[in-house]
Short mmCIF file of C-alpha atoms in Angstrom, two decimals:
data_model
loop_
_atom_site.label_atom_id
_atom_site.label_comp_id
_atom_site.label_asym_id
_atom_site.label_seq_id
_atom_site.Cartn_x
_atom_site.Cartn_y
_atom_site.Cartn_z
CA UNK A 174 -5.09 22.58 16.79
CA UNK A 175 -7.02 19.37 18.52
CA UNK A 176 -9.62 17.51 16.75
CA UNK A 177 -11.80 15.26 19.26
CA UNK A 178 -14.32 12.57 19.24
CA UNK A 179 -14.90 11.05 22.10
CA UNK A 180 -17.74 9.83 24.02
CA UNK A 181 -17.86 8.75 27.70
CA UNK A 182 -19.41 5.27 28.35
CA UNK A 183 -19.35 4.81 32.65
CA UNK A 184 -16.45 6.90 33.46
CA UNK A 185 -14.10 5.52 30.56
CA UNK A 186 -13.63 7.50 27.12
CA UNK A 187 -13.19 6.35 23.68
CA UNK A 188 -12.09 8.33 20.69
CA UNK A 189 -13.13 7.15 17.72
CA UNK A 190 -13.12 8.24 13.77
CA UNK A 191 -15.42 6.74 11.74
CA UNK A 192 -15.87 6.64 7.83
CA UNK A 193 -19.18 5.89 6.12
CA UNK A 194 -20.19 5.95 2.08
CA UNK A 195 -23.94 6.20 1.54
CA UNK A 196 -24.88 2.64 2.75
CA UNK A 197 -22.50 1.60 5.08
CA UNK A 198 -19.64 1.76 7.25
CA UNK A 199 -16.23 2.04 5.14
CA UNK A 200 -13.50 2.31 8.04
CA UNK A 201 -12.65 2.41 11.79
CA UNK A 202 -9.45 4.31 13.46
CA UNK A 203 -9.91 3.77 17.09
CA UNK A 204 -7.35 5.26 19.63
CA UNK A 205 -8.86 3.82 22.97
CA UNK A 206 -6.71 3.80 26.15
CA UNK A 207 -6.53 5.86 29.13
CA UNK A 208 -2.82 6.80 28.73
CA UNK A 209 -0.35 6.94 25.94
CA UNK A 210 1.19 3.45 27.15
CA UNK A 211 -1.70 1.83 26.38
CA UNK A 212 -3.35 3.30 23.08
CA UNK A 213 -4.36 0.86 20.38
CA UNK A 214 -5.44 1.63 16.44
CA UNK A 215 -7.65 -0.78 15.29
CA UNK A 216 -8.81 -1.25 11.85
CA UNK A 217 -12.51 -2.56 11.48
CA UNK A 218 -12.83 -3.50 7.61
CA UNK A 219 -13.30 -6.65 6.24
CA UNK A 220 -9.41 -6.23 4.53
CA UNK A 221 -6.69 -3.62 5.42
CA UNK A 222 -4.07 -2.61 2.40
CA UNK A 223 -1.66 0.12 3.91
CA UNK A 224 0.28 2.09 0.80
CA UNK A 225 3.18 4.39 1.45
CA UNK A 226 4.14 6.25 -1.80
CA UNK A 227 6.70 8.49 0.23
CA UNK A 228 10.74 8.05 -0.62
CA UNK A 229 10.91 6.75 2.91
CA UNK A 230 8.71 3.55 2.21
CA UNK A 231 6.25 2.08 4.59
CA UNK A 232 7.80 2.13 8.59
CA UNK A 233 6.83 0.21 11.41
CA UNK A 234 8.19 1.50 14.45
CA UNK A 235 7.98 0.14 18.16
CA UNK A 236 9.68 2.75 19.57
CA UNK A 237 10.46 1.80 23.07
CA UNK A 238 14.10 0.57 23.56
CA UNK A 239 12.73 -2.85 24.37
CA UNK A 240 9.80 -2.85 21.79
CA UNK A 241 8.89 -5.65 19.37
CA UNK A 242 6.94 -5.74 15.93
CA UNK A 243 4.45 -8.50 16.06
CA UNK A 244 2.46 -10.38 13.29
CA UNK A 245 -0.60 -12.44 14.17
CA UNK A 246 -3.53 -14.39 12.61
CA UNK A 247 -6.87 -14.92 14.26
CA UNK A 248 -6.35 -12.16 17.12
CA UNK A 249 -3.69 -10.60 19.22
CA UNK A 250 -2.99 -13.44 22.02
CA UNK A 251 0.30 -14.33 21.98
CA UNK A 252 -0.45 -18.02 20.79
CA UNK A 253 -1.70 -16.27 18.12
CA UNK A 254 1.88 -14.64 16.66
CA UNK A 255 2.93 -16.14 14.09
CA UNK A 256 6.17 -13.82 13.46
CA UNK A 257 8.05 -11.06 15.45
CA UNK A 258 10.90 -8.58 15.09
CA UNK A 259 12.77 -7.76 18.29
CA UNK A 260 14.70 -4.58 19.57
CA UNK A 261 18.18 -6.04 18.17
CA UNK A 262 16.69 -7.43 14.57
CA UNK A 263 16.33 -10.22 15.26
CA UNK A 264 13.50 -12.09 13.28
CA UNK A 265 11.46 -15.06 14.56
CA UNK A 266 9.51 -16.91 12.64
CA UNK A 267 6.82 -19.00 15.35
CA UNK A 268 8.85 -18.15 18.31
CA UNK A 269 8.49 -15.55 20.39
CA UNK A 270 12.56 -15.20 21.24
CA UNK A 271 14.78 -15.72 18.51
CA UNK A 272 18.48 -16.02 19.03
CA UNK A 273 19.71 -15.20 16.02
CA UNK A 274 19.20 -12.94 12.94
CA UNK A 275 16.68 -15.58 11.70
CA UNK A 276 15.31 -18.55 14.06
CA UNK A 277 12.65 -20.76 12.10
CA UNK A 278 10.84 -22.69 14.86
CA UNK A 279 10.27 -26.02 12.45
CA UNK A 280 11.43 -28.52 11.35
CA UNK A 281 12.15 -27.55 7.85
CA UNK A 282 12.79 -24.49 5.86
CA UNK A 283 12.32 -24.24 2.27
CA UNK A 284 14.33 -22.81 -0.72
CA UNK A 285 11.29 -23.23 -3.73
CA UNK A 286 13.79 -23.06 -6.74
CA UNK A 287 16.61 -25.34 -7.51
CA UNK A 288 19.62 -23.36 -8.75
CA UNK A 289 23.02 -24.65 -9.97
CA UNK A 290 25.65 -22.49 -10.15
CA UNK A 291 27.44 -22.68 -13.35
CA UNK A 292 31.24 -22.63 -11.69
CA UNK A 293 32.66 -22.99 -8.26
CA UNK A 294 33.64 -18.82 -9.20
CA UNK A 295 30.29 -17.89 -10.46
CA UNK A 296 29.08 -14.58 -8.39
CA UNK A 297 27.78 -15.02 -4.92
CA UNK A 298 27.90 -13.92 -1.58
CA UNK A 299 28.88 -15.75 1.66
CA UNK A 300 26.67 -17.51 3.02
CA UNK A 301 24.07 -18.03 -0.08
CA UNK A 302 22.97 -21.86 0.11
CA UNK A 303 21.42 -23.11 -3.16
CA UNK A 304 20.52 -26.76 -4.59
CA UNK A 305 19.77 -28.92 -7.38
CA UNK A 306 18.88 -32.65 -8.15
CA UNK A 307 22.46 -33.38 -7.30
CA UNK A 308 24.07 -31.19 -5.08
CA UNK A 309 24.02 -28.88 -1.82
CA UNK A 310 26.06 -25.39 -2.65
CA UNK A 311 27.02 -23.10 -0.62
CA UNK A 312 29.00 -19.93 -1.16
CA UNK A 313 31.84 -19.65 1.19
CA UNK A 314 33.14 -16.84 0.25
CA UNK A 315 33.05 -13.97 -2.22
CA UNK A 316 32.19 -15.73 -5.70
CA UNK A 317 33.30 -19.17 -4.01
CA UNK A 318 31.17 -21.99 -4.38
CA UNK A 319 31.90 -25.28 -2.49
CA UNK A 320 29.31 -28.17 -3.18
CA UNK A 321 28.14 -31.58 -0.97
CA UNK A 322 26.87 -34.62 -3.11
CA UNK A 323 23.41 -35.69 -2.43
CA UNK A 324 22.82 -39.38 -2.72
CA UNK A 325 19.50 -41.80 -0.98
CA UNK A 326 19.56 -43.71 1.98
#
């Protein structure tokens, strides 16, 4: 069973549902787009939460083999993006190709909260990177902490 809402505007169609309370309009779903290849949902409210209370969480799927998840502010130009997820995983943070796992285009990244392990064998796992007032640590290797001595210039 189809359900369709269309109107034709000049030769192109739109399908549209719309959601109103009493006074106003509440929501938009738009599907617009000649073909499959092309179709868009757009969201019209002032704020958008999306829930997912299934076991299976929330997914966002670009499905093609070669498909990216984008995340932009103040429209969907590219200069706009702000962060993307690519085919492999890979996750870049204001560029649009990252080369590894994570690529930070900056100058800085940021760990908020100093931490000091309390051994050089206190649990971790390779790769973890922590600080203090002191010290640089890094975990080398299962519940192996090797530290780097801070000091001014």
């Amino acid at each position: 069973t189809d359900i369709r809402i269309s109107s034709t505007n000049a030769g192109s169609v739109s399908s549209r549902l719309q959601m109103f309370n009493d006074i106003s309009e509440i929501g938009q779903i738009s599907l617009l787009g000649s073909t499959a290849s092309n179709a868009n949902i757009t969201l019209v409210p002032s704020s958008v939460n999306v829930t997912s209370t299934g076991a299976n969480g929330l997914i966002l799927d670009a499905a093609a083999a070669t498909g990216v998840i984008r995340f932009a502010t103040s429209g969907t130009a590219l200069t706009n993006e702000r962060m993307r997820i690519t085919s492999t995983g890979k996750v870049g943070i204001g560029t649009t190709n990252p080369t590894g796992k994570l690529d930070v285009n900056d100058d800085r990244i940021r760990i908020e909260s100093a931490k000091t392990p309390a051994s050089s064998s206190e649990a971790c796992n390779q790769g973890e990177i922590a600080w203090d007032a002191n010290f640089i640590y890094t975990c080398v290797a299962a519940n192996t902490w090797k530290r780097a001595a801070l000091m001014t210039w």
